[in-house]
C-alpha cells in the first residue's frame, strides 16, 4: 500500500508541474517580450504589471467557437492537439528534480525522453494533414522535414553525455556530472539546445508556423481550446527542453548552498529566459538556411563532440 501511495503522490506532483510550469513560462514570455520590445498591452492587463494577461488569453480561447472544416479528417483533426501535448507529460515523469525526486527512474530514461519528444512533433504533422488546407499541409510537411533534420544532432549530442556518464539513467547522469564537464561538453550543450528549439519550432526556427506566409501552418484551421492546447504544448516543450538541458549539461540539482531542487528550477528558469531572448532577437530562418544549419553545422559539431568524449573516456 505504501508503494502505491508513493507512486500516486509522484504522479500527482508530475501532473501539477505539467499544469503549472508551462503557464508560468507563458506568463514570463509575455513579460520579457513586453520589456524587450516595449509592448504596452501585456504590462497593463489587470493592473499591476499586467498580472491578468494570461487569464485574459485563457478566457479568449474558451469563448471562441470550436470550428472543424468540412473537408477535414475529423478524427485525426481532433486527436492532433492531444498527440502534440501528452508526450511532454510523459517526458516529465523521467526528469529528476532532486536526489530521489523523480517520477520514474528508468534505466534508459534518456532515450525514452528523446523518443517521446519526437512523438510530440507528430501532432503538428497530423494537424497539417487532416485540416484539408494547403497551407496547413505545407506547414505539416515543413514540420516533418525539420524533425528529420534536427533529431539526429539532438540524439548525437545526448549520446555524448550518456557516454561520458556511462549510463542512460537521467539521475545517474546528474550523479556522474563534474564541474569540468561544462567546457568539455559545451559543444554538445549548444547543439542539443539549438536542435531542441528547432524541434519545438520556436523562433528563429518557426518556418512550419510562419504566420506571415502560411498563417500558423498546421494550426491554421484550429480555433478555441484546440488551438490553446497547441500553445500549451509549445510551452510544455520549452520546459521539457530546458529541464533536459539542465540535467544533461548543467549538473541538474548540483550546486552550492541552496537545496538541489532549487538549483534545478533556477537553471531551468535561466534557460527559459534564453529561449524567450532568442525569440525576440533573431529573425526567422529561410527553409534552406534551416536545413543547412542542421546538416552542415550541427551534425558535424555533434560528431566532433562525440569523438572528443570518446577520446577523453579512453585516455
mmCIF file of N, CA, C and O in Angstrom, residues 11-101:
data_model
loop_
_atom_site.group_PDB
_atom_site.id
_atom_site.type_symbol
_atom_site.label_atom_id
_atom_site.label_comp_id
_atom_site.label_asym_id
_atom_site.label_seq_id
_atom_site.Cartn_x
_atom_site.Cartn_y
_atom_site.Cartn_z
ATOM 1 N N UNK A 11 2.963 10.814 -9.182
ATOM 2 C CA UNK A 11 2.173 11.129 -10.371
ATOM 3 C C UNK A 11 1.444 12.461 -10.216
ATOM 4 O O UNK A 11 1.413 13.281 -11.140
ATOM 5 N N UNK A 12 0.879 12.689 -9.034
ATOM 6 C CA UNK A 12 0.175 13.951 -8.782
ATOM 7 C C UNK A 12 1.139 15.134 -8.903
ATOM 8 O O UNK A 12 0.807 16.180 -9.496
ATOM 9 N N UNK A 13 2.335 14.995 -8.340
ATOM 10 C CA UNK A 13 3.312 16.085 -8.409
ATOM 11 C C UNK A 13 3.749 16.355 -9.846
ATOM 12 O O UNK A 13 3.902 17.522 -10.251
ATOM 13 N N UNK A 14 3.934 15.289 -10.636
ATOM 14 C CA UNK A 14 4.319 15.470 -12.039
ATOM 15 C C UNK A 14 3.210 16.177 -12.808
ATOM 16 O O UNK A 14 3.464 17.109 -13.586
ATOM 17 N N UNK A 15 1.966 15.759 -12.605
ATOM 18 C CA UNK A 15 0.843 16.392 -13.290
ATOM 19 C C UNK A 15 0.710 17.858 -12.872
ATOM 20 O O UNK A 15 0.443 18.744 -13.704
ATOM 21 N N UNK A 16 0.905 18.134 -11.578
ATOM 22 C CA UNK A 16 0.830 19.518 -11.101
ATOM 23 C C UNK A 16 1.904 20.377 -11.765
ATOM 24 O O UNK A 16 1.634 21.513 -12.202
ATOM 25 N N UNK A 17 3.131 19.843 -11.852
ATOM 26 C CA UNK A 17 4.205 20.579 -12.527
ATOM 27 C C UNK A 17 3.876 20.789 -14.002
ATOM 28 O O UNK A 17 4.131 21.857 -14.568
ATOM 29 N N UNK A 18 3.271 19.768 -14.621
ATOM 30 C CA UNK A 18 2.907 19.851 -16.037
ATOM 31 C C UNK A 18 1.845 20.922 -16.270
ATOM 32 O O UNK A 18 1.841 21.597 -17.314
ATOM 33 N N UNK A 19 0.958 21.103 -15.319
ATOM 34 C CA UNK A 19 -0.108 22.087 -15.471
ATOM 35 C C UNK A 19 0.342 23.507 -15.121
ATOM 36 O O UNK A 19 -0.175 24.474 -15.688
ATOM 37 N N UNK A 20 1.292 23.628 -14.204
ATOM 38 C CA UNK A 20 1.672 24.946 -13.696
ATOM 39 C C UNK A 20 2.859 25.548 -14.454
ATOM 40 O O UNK A 20 2.810 26.710 -14.883
ATOM 41 N N UNK A 21 3.932 24.765 -14.638
ATOM 42 C CA UNK A 21 5.168 25.331 -15.187
ATOM 43 C C UNK A 21 5.003 25.898 -16.597
ATOM 44 O O UNK A 21 5.544 26.976 -16.889
ATOM 45 N N UNK A 22 4.277 25.232 -17.534
ATOM 46 C CA UNK A 22 4.086 25.864 -18.851
ATOM 47 C C UNK A 22 3.350 27.195 -18.773
ATOM 48 O O UNK A 22 3.653 28.119 -19.540
ATOM 49 N N UNK A 23 2.390 27.316 -17.855
ATOM 50 C CA UNK A 23 1.688 28.584 -17.701
ATOM 51 C C UNK A 23 2.623 29.667 -17.168
ATOM 52 O O UNK A 23 2.555 30.830 -17.587
ATOM 53 N N UNK A 24 3.500 29.285 -16.242
ATOM 54 C CA UNK A 24 4.488 30.241 -15.729
ATOM 55 C C UNK A 24 5.413 30.697 -16.857
ATOM 56 O O UNK A 24 5.743 31.887 -16.984
ATOM 57 N N UNK A 25 5.827 29.743 -17.715
ATOM 58 C CA UNK A 25 6.686 30.097 -18.848
ATOM 59 C C UNK A 25 5.959 31.031 -19.811
ATOM 60 O O UNK A 25 6.551 31.989 -20.347
ATOM 61 N N UNK A 26 4.660 30.780 -20.037
ATOM 62 C CA UNK A 26 3.886 31.653 -20.907
ATOM 63 C C UNK A 26 3.763 33.059 -20.360
ATOM 64 O O UNK A 26 3.902 34.047 -21.089
ATOM 65 N N UNK A 27 3.498 33.156 -19.064
ATOM 66 C CA UNK A 27 3.404 34.469 -18.425
ATOM 67 C C UNK A 27 4.750 35.182 -18.477
ATOM 68 O O UNK A 27 4.815 36.396 -18.738
ATOM 69 N N UNK A 28 5.833 34.438 -18.241
ATOM 70 C CA UNK A 28 7.166 35.043 -18.295
ATOM 71 C C UNK A 28 7.473 35.554 -19.700
ATOM 72 O O UNK A 28 8.080 36.623 -19.861
ATOM 73 N N UNK A 29 7.051 34.801 -20.712
ATOM 74 C CA UNK A 29 7.300 35.251 -22.084
ATOM 75 C C UNK A 29 6.577 36.559 -22.379
ATOM 76 O O UNK A 29 7.129 37.465 -23.009
ATOM 77 N N UNK A 30 5.329 36.667 -21.911
ATOM 78 C CA UNK A 30 4.601 37.924 -22.088
ATOM 79 C C UNK A 30 5.396 39.087 -21.495
ATOM 80 O O UNK A 30 5.524 40.154 -22.116
ATOM 81 N N UNK A 31 5.896 38.899 -20.284
ATOM 82 C CA UNK A 31 6.561 39.999 -19.584
ATOM 83 C C UNK A 31 7.923 40.322 -20.185
ATOM 84 O O UNK A 31 8.281 41.488 -20.369
ATOM 85 N N UNK A 32 8.714 39.287 -20.466
ATOM 86 C CA UNK A 32 10.053 39.520 -21.018
ATOM 87 C C UNK A 32 9.956 40.188 -22.383
ATOM 88 O O UNK A 32 10.683 41.149 -22.684
ATOM 89 N N UNK A 33 9.046 39.696 -23.242
ATOM 90 C CA UNK A 33 8.880 40.301 -24.566
ATOM 91 C C UNK A 33 8.346 41.734 -24.449
ATOM 92 O O UNK A 33 8.702 42.600 -25.245
ATOM 93 N N UNK A 34 7.478 41.963 -23.460
ATOM 94 C CA UNK A 34 6.963 43.313 -23.269
ATOM 95 C C UNK A 34 8.082 44.287 -22.929
ATOM 96 O O UNK A 34 8.120 45.420 -23.433
ATOM 97 N N UNK A 35 9.032 43.855 -22.090
ATOM 98 C CA UNK A 35 10.148 44.720 -21.728
ATOM 99 C C UNK A 35 11.121 44.888 -22.893
ATOM 100 O O UNK A 35 11.595 45.996 -23.171
ATOM 101 N N UNK A 36 11.433 43.809 -23.586
ATOM 102 C CA UNK A 36 12.445 43.855 -24.641
ATOM 103 C C UNK A 36 11.947 44.573 -25.886
ATOM 104 O O UNK A 36 12.743 45.178 -26.613
ATOM 105 N N UNK A 37 10.646 44.495 -26.172
ATOM 106 C CA UNK A 37 10.104 45.089 -27.393
ATOM 107 C C UNK A 37 9.155 46.253 -27.115
ATOM 108 O O UNK A 37 8.469 46.714 -28.025
ATOM 109 N N UNK A 38 9.122 46.723 -25.875
ATOM 110 C CA UNK A 38 8.267 47.861 -25.491
ATOM 111 C C UNK A 38 6.810 47.619 -25.861
ATOM 112 O O UNK A 38 6.124 48.480 -26.426
ATOM 113 N N UNK A 39 6.309 46.415 -25.568
ATOM 114 C CA UNK A 39 4.904 46.103 -25.793
ATOM 115 C C UNK A 39 4.108 46.577 -24.580
ATOM 116 O O UNK A 39 4.351 46.139 -23.454
ATOM 117 N N UNK A 40 3.133 47.434 -24.809
ATOM 118 C CA UNK A 40 2.423 48.031 -23.688
ATOM 119 C C UNK A 40 1.295 47.142 -23.159
ATOM 120 O O UNK A 40 1.062 47.081 -21.954
ATOM 121 N N UNK A 41 0.594 46.446 -24.045
ATOM 122 C CA UNK A 41 -0.576 45.678 -23.630
ATOM 123 C C UNK A 41 -0.316 44.693 -22.511
ATOM 124 O O UNK A 41 -0.998 44.729 -21.465
ATOM 125 N N UNK A 42 0.670 43.788 -22.659
ATOM 126 C CA UNK A 42 0.918 42.792 -21.603
ATOM 127 C C UNK A 42 1.351 43.382 -20.270
ATOM 128 O O UNK A 42 1.396 42.671 -19.270
ATOM 129 N N UNK A 43 1.689 44.674 -20.227
ATOM 130 C CA UNK A 43 2.123 45.296 -18.979
ATOM 131 C C UNK A 43 0.969 45.981 -18.239
ATOM 132 O O UNK A 43 1.148 46.463 -17.124
ATOM 133 N N UNK A 44 -0.220 46.032 -18.851
ATOM 134 C CA UNK A 44 -1.324 46.752 -18.236
ATOM 135 C C UNK A 44 -2.558 45.892 -17.974
ATOM 136 O O UNK A 44 -3.462 46.330 -17.263
ATOM 137 N N UNK A 45 -2.633 44.706 -18.551
ATOM 138 C CA UNK A 45 -3.834 43.873 -18.400
ATOM 139 C C UNK A 45 -4.059 43.521 -16.933
ATOM 140 O O UNK A 45 -3.229 42.861 -16.307
ATOM 141 N N UNK A 46 -5.155 43.976 -16.362
ATOM 142 C CA UNK A 46 -5.495 43.652 -14.989
ATOM 143 C C UNK A 46 -4.916 44.587 -13.954
ATOM 144 O O UNK A 46 -5.209 44.464 -12.770
ATOM 145 N N UNK A 47 -4.041 45.507 -14.371
ATOM 146 C CA UNK A 47 -3.473 46.432 -13.390
ATOM 147 C C UNK A 47 -1.991 46.186 -13.181
ATOM 148 O O UNK A 47 -1.208 46.233 -14.123
ATOM 149 N N UNK A 48 -1.593 45.849 -11.963
ATOM 150 C CA UNK A 48 -0.180 45.774 -11.580
ATOM 151 C C UNK A 48 0.614 44.835 -12.487
ATOM 152 O O UNK A 48 0.408 43.624 -12.506
ATOM 153 N N UNK A 49 1.515 45.406 -13.278
ATOM 154 C CA UNK A 49 2.452 44.654 -14.116
ATOM 155 C C UNK A 49 1.741 43.656 -15.031
ATOM 156 O O UNK A 49 2.313 42.644 -15.409
ATOM 157 N N UNK A 50 0.500 43.936 -15.387
ATOM 158 C CA UNK A 50 -0.217 43.070 -16.324
ATOM 159 C C UNK A 50 -0.433 41.660 -15.820
ATOM 160 O O UNK A 50 -0.344 40.691 -16.588
ATOM 161 N N UNK A 51 -0.763 41.507 -14.538
ATOM 162 C CA UNK A 51 -0.858 40.166 -13.941
ATOM 163 C C UNK A 51 -1.960 39.319 -14.581
ATOM 164 O O UNK A 51 -1.915 38.085 -14.525
ATOM 165 N N UNK A 52 -2.971 39.941 -15.206
ATOM 166 C CA UNK A 52 -4.119 39.195 -15.726
ATOM 167 C C UNK A 52 -3.991 38.842 -17.200
ATOM 168 O O UNK A 52 -4.941 38.337 -17.795
ATOM 169 N N UNK A 53 -2.819 39.067 -17.812
ATOM 170 C CA UNK A 53 -2.676 38.805 -19.251
ATOM 171 C C UNK A 53 -2.952 37.341 -19.585
ATOM 172 O O UNK A 53 -3.669 37.025 -20.534
ATOM 173 N N UNK A 54 -2.390 36.430 -18.796
ATOM 174 C CA UNK A 54 -2.574 35.002 -19.068
ATOM 175 C C UNK A 54 -4.036 34.597 -18.874
ATOM 176 O O UNK A 54 -4.578 33.788 -19.646
ATOM 177 N N UNK A 55 -4.680 35.154 -17.854
ATOM 178 C CA UNK A 55 -6.105 34.869 -17.625
ATOM 179 C C UNK A 55 -6.943 35.374 -18.796
ATOM 180 O O UNK A 55 -7.861 34.694 -19.268
ATOM 181 N N UNK A 56 -6.617 36.564 -19.274
ATOM 182 C CA UNK A 56 -7.348 37.120 -20.415
ATOM 183 C C UNK A 56 -7.200 36.232 -21.648
ATOM 184 O O UNK A 56 -8.174 36.008 -22.391
ATOM 185 N N UNK A 57 -5.996 35.697 -21.876
ATOM 186 C CA UNK A 57 -5.790 34.791 -23.007
ATOM 187 C C UNK A 57 -6.623 33.531 -22.859
ATOM 188 O O UNK A 57 -7.232 33.046 -23.828
ATOM 189 N N UNK A 58 -6.659 32.983 -21.625
ATOM 190 C CA UNK A 58 -7.448 31.775 -21.400
ATOM 191 C C UNK A 58 -8.931 31.990 -21.640
ATOM 192 O O UNK A 58 -9.612 31.167 -22.267
ATOM 193 N N UNK A 59 -9.460 33.122 -21.143
ATOM 194 C CA UNK A 59 -10.872 33.454 -21.365
ATOM 195 C C UNK A 59 -11.153 33.637 -22.855
ATOM 196 O O UNK A 59 -12.193 33.213 -23.371
ATOM 197 N N UNK A 60 -10.233 34.269 -23.561
ATOM 198 C CA UNK A 60 -10.397 34.483 -25.001
ATOM 199 C C UNK A 60 -10.510 33.150 -25.743
ATOM 200 O O UNK A 60 -11.420 32.965 -26.566
ATOM 201 N N UNK A 61 -9.606 32.208 -25.441
ATOM 202 C CA UNK A 61 -9.659 30.905 -26.114
ATOM 203 C C UNK A 61 -10.937 30.149 -25.760
ATOM 204 O O UNK A 61 -11.539 29.488 -26.607
ATOM 205 N N UNK A 62 -11.358 30.232 -24.491
ATOM 206 C CA UNK A 62 -12.551 29.499 -24.056
ATOM 207 C C UNK A 62 -13.812 30.019 -24.732
ATOM 208 O O UNK A 62 -14.774 29.261 -24.954
ATOM 209 N N UNK A 63 -13.847 31.292 -25.084
ATOM 210 C CA UNK A 63 -15.038 31.896 -25.680
ATOM 211 C C UNK A 63 -15.133 31.666 -27.176
ATOM 212 O O UNK A 63 -16.205 31.844 -27.760
ATOM 213 N N UNK A 64 -14.051 31.276 -27.816
ATOM 214 C CA UNK A 64 -14.068 31.132 -29.266
ATOM 215 C C UNK A 64 -14.787 29.858 -29.681
ATOM 216 O O UNK A 64 -14.741 28.835 -28.989
ATOM 217 N N UNK A 65 -15.435 29.914 -30.835
ATOM 218 C CA UNK A 65 -16.185 28.773 -31.344
ATOM 219 C C UNK A 65 -15.235 27.673 -31.801
ATOM 220 O O UNK A 65 -14.180 27.949 -32.399
ATOM 221 N N UNK A 66 -15.589 26.430 -31.534
ATOM 222 C CA UNK A 66 -14.809 25.272 -31.965
ATOM 223 C C UNK A 66 -15.266 24.879 -33.371
ATOM 224 O O UNK A 66 -16.329 24.285 -33.551
ATOM 225 N N UNK A 67 -14.477 25.226 -34.373
ATOM 226 C CA UNK A 67 -14.837 25.008 -35.770
ATOM 227 C C UNK A 67 -13.978 23.897 -36.351
ATOM 228 O O UNK A 67 -12.755 23.889 -36.175
ATOM 229 N N UNK A 68 -14.607 22.951 -37.055
ATOM 230 C CA UNK A 68 -13.907 21.898 -37.775
ATOM 231 C C UNK A 68 -14.240 22.040 -39.251
ATOM 232 O O UNK A 68 -15.414 22.014 -39.627
ATOM 233 N N UNK A 69 -13.259 22.204 -40.132
ATOM 234 C CA UNK A 69 -13.541 22.374 -41.560
ATOM 235 C C UNK A 69 -14.294 21.176 -42.140
ATOM 236 O O UNK A 69 -14.106 20.039 -41.699
ATOM 237 N N UNK A 70 -15.127 21.447 -43.124
ATOM 238 C CA UNK A 70 -15.932 20.386 -43.734
ATOM 239 C C UNK A 70 -15.056 19.333 -44.404
ATOM 240 O O UNK A 70 -15.399 18.148 -44.417
ATOM 241 N N UNK A 71 -13.903 19.762 -44.965
ATOM 242 C CA UNK A 71 -13.034 18.831 -45.688
ATOM 243 C C UNK A 71 -12.027 18.122 -44.783
ATOM 244 O O UNK A 71 -11.212 17.336 -45.262
ATOM 245 N N UNK A 72 -12.075 18.388 -43.478
ATOM 246 C CA UNK A 72 -11.083 17.820 -42.560
ATOM 247 C C UNK A 72 -11.385 16.355 -42.240
ATOM 248 O O UNK A 72 -12.540 15.911 -42.304
ATOM 249 N N UNK A 73 -10.326 15.612 -41.915
ATOM 250 C CA UNK A 73 -10.479 14.279 -41.336
ATOM 251 C C UNK A 73 -10.756 14.494 -39.847
ATOM 252 O O UNK A 73 -9.848 14.747 -39.058
ATOM 253 N N UNK A 74 -12.015 14.410 -39.455
ATOM 254 C CA UNK A 74 -12.439 14.850 -38.126
ATOM 255 C C UNK A 74 -11.726 14.090 -37.006
ATOM 256 O O UNK A 74 -11.369 14.679 -35.984
ATOM 257 N N UNK A 75 -11.517 12.796 -37.170
ATOM 258 C CA UNK A 75 -10.901 12.011 -36.096
ATOM 259 C C UNK A 75 -9.447 12.430 -35.882
ATOM 260 O O UNK A 75 -9.020 12.698 -34.751
ATOM 261 N N UNK A 76 -8.679 12.500 -36.964
ATOM 262 C CA UNK A 76 -7.278 12.891 -36.841
ATOM 263 C C UNK A 76 -7.168 14.350 -36.412
ATOM 264 O O UNK A 76 -6.302 14.717 -35.610
ATOM 265 N N UNK A 77 -8.050 15.191 -36.937
ATOM 266 C CA UNK A 77 -8.070 16.611 -36.584
ATOM 267 C C UNK A 77 -8.272 16.797 -35.078
ATOM 268 O O UNK A 77 -7.637 17.644 -34.451
ATOM 269 N N UNK A 78 -9.157 15.994 -34.491
ATOM 270 C CA UNK A 78 -9.410 16.091 -33.060
ATOM 271 C C UNK A 78 -8.304 15.511 -32.200
ATOM 272 O O UNK A 78 -8.058 15.983 -31.085
ATOM 273 N N UNK A 79 -7.606 14.485 -32.710
ATOM 274 C CA UNK A 79 -6.547 13.844 -31.940
ATOM 275 C C UNK A 79 -5.242 14.643 -31.934
ATOM 276 O O UNK A 79 -4.437 14.517 -31.008
ATOM 277 N N UNK A 80 -5.010 15.450 -32.958
ATOM 278 C CA UNK A 80 -3.712 16.113 -33.123
ATOM 279 C C UNK A 80 -3.290 16.945 -31.911
ATOM 280 O O UNK A 80 -2.133 16.843 -31.478
ATOM 281 N N UNK A 81 -4.160 17.790 -31.306
ATOM 282 C CA UNK A 81 -3.694 18.555 -30.138
ATOM 283 C C UNK A 81 -3.249 17.674 -28.976
ATOM 284 O O UNK A 81 -2.268 17.996 -28.294
ATOM 285 N N UNK A 82 -3.951 16.549 -28.750
ATOM 286 C CA UNK A 82 -3.561 15.648 -27.660
ATOM 287 C C UNK A 82 -2.221 14.989 -27.956
ATOM 288 O O UNK A 82 -1.368 14.839 -27.071
ATOM 289 N N UNK A 83 -1.998 14.583 -29.219
ATOM 290 C CA UNK A 83 -0.728 13.967 -29.598
ATOM 291 C C UNK A 83 0.418 14.961 -29.447
ATOM 292 O O UNK A 83 1.548 14.584 -29.111
ATOM 293 N N UNK A 84 0.148 16.241 -29.666
ATOM 294 C CA UNK A 84 1.182 17.261 -29.506
ATOM 295 C C UNK A 84 1.500 17.545 -28.043
ATOM 296 O O UNK A 84 2.631 17.890 -27.705
ATOM 297 N N UNK A 85 0.514 17.356 -27.159
ATOM 298 C CA UNK A 85 0.674 17.778 -25.763
ATOM 299 C C UNK A 85 1.117 16.652 -24.830
ATOM 300 O O UNK A 85 2.041 16.830 -24.022
ATOM 301 N N UNK A 86 0.461 15.491 -24.917
ATOM 302 C CA UNK A 86 0.657 14.428 -23.926
ATOM 303 C C UNK A 86 2.102 13.918 -23.846
ATOM 304 O O UNK A 86 2.586 13.611 -22.748
ATOM 305 N N UNK A 87 2.845 13.799 -24.974
ATOM 306 C CA UNK A 87 4.228 13.307 -24.845
ATOM 307 C C UNK A 87 5.086 14.085 -23.866
ATOM 308 O O UNK A 87 5.944 13.508 -23.183
ATOM 309 N N UNK A 88 4.863 15.391 -23.743
ATOM 310 C CA UNK A 88 5.680 16.175 -22.816
ATOM 311 C C UNK A 88 5.351 15.847 -21.364
ATOM 312 O O UNK A 88 6.218 15.944 -20.488
ATOM 313 N N UNK A 89 4.119 15.442 -21.101
ATOM 314 C CA UNK A 89 3.774 14.963 -19.761
ATOM 315 C C UNK A 89 4.542 13.685 -19.444
ATOM 316 O O UNK A 89 5.076 13.520 -18.338
ATOM 317 N N UNK A 90 4.628 12.779 -20.420
ATOM 318 C CA UNK A 90 5.353 11.522 -20.205
ATOM 319 C C UNK A 90 6.841 11.774 -19.984
ATOM 320 O O UNK A 90 7.480 11.091 -19.180
ATOM 321 N N UNK A 91 7.415 12.758 -20.698
ATOM 322 C CA UNK A 91 8.836 13.054 -20.513
ATOM 323 C C UNK A 91 9.099 13.600 -19.116
ATOM 324 O O UNK A 91 10.103 13.266 -18.480
ATOM 325 N N UNK A 92 8.175 14.417 -18.608
ATOM 326 C CA UNK A 92 8.358 14.976 -17.263
ATOM 327 C C UNK A 92 8.437 13.897 -16.196
ATOM 328 O O UNK A 92 9.021 14.122 -15.129
ATOM 329 N N UNK A 93 7.862 12.736 -16.463
ATOM 330 C CA UNK A 93 7.883 11.647 -15.486
ATOM 331 C C UNK A 93 9.308 11.194 -15.206
ATOM 332 O O UNK A 93 9.623 10.767 -14.088
ATOM 333 N N UNK A 94 10.207 11.278 -16.191
ATOM 334 C CA UNK A 94 11.561 10.729 -16.019
ATOM 335 C C UNK A 94 12.608 11.808 -15.755
ATOM 336 O O UNK A 94 13.795 11.493 -15.637
ATOM 337 N N UNK A 95 12.205 13.089 -15.667
ATOM 338 C CA UNK A 95 13.175 14.153 -15.415
ATOM 339 C C UNK A 95 13.345 14.343 -13.908
ATOM 340 O O UNK A 95 12.382 14.670 -13.210
ATOM 341 N N UNK A 96 14.551 14.151 -13.371
ATOM 342 C CA UNK A 96 14.765 14.304 -11.923
ATOM 343 C C UNK A 96 14.884 15.773 -11.529
ATOM 344 O O UNK A 96 15.527 16.572 -12.216
ATOM 345 N N UNK A 97 14.258 16.125 -10.417
ATOM 346 C CA UNK A 97 14.346 17.486 -9.885
ATOM 347 C C UNK A 97 15.378 17.560 -8.770
ATOM 348 O O UNK A 97 16.033 18.588 -8.572
ATOM 349 N N UNK A 98 15.534 16.481 -8.030
ATOM 350 C CA UNK A 98 16.494 16.408 -6.942
ATOM 351 C C UNK A 98 16.831 14.954 -6.666
ATOM 352 O O UNK A 98 16.301 14.047 -7.322
ATOM 353 N N UNK A 99 17.716 14.692 -5.710
ATOM 354 C CA UNK A 99 18.051 13.306 -5.378
ATOM 355 C C UNK A 99 16.816 12.531 -4.932
ATOM 356 O O UNK A 99 16.190 12.853 -3.922
ATOM 357 N N UNK A 100 16.448 11.526 -5.699
ATOM 358 C CA UNK A 100 15.263 10.731 -5.397
ATOM 359 C C UNK A 100 13.958 11.369 -5.805
ATOM 360 O O UNK A 100 12.900 10.748 -5.680
ATOM 361 N N UNK A 101 13.984 12.600 -6.277
ATOM 362 C CA UNK A 101 12.764 13.316 -6.676
ATOM 363 C C UNK A 101 12.565 13.172 -8.182
ATOM 364 O O UNK A 101 12.889 14.066 -8.961
#
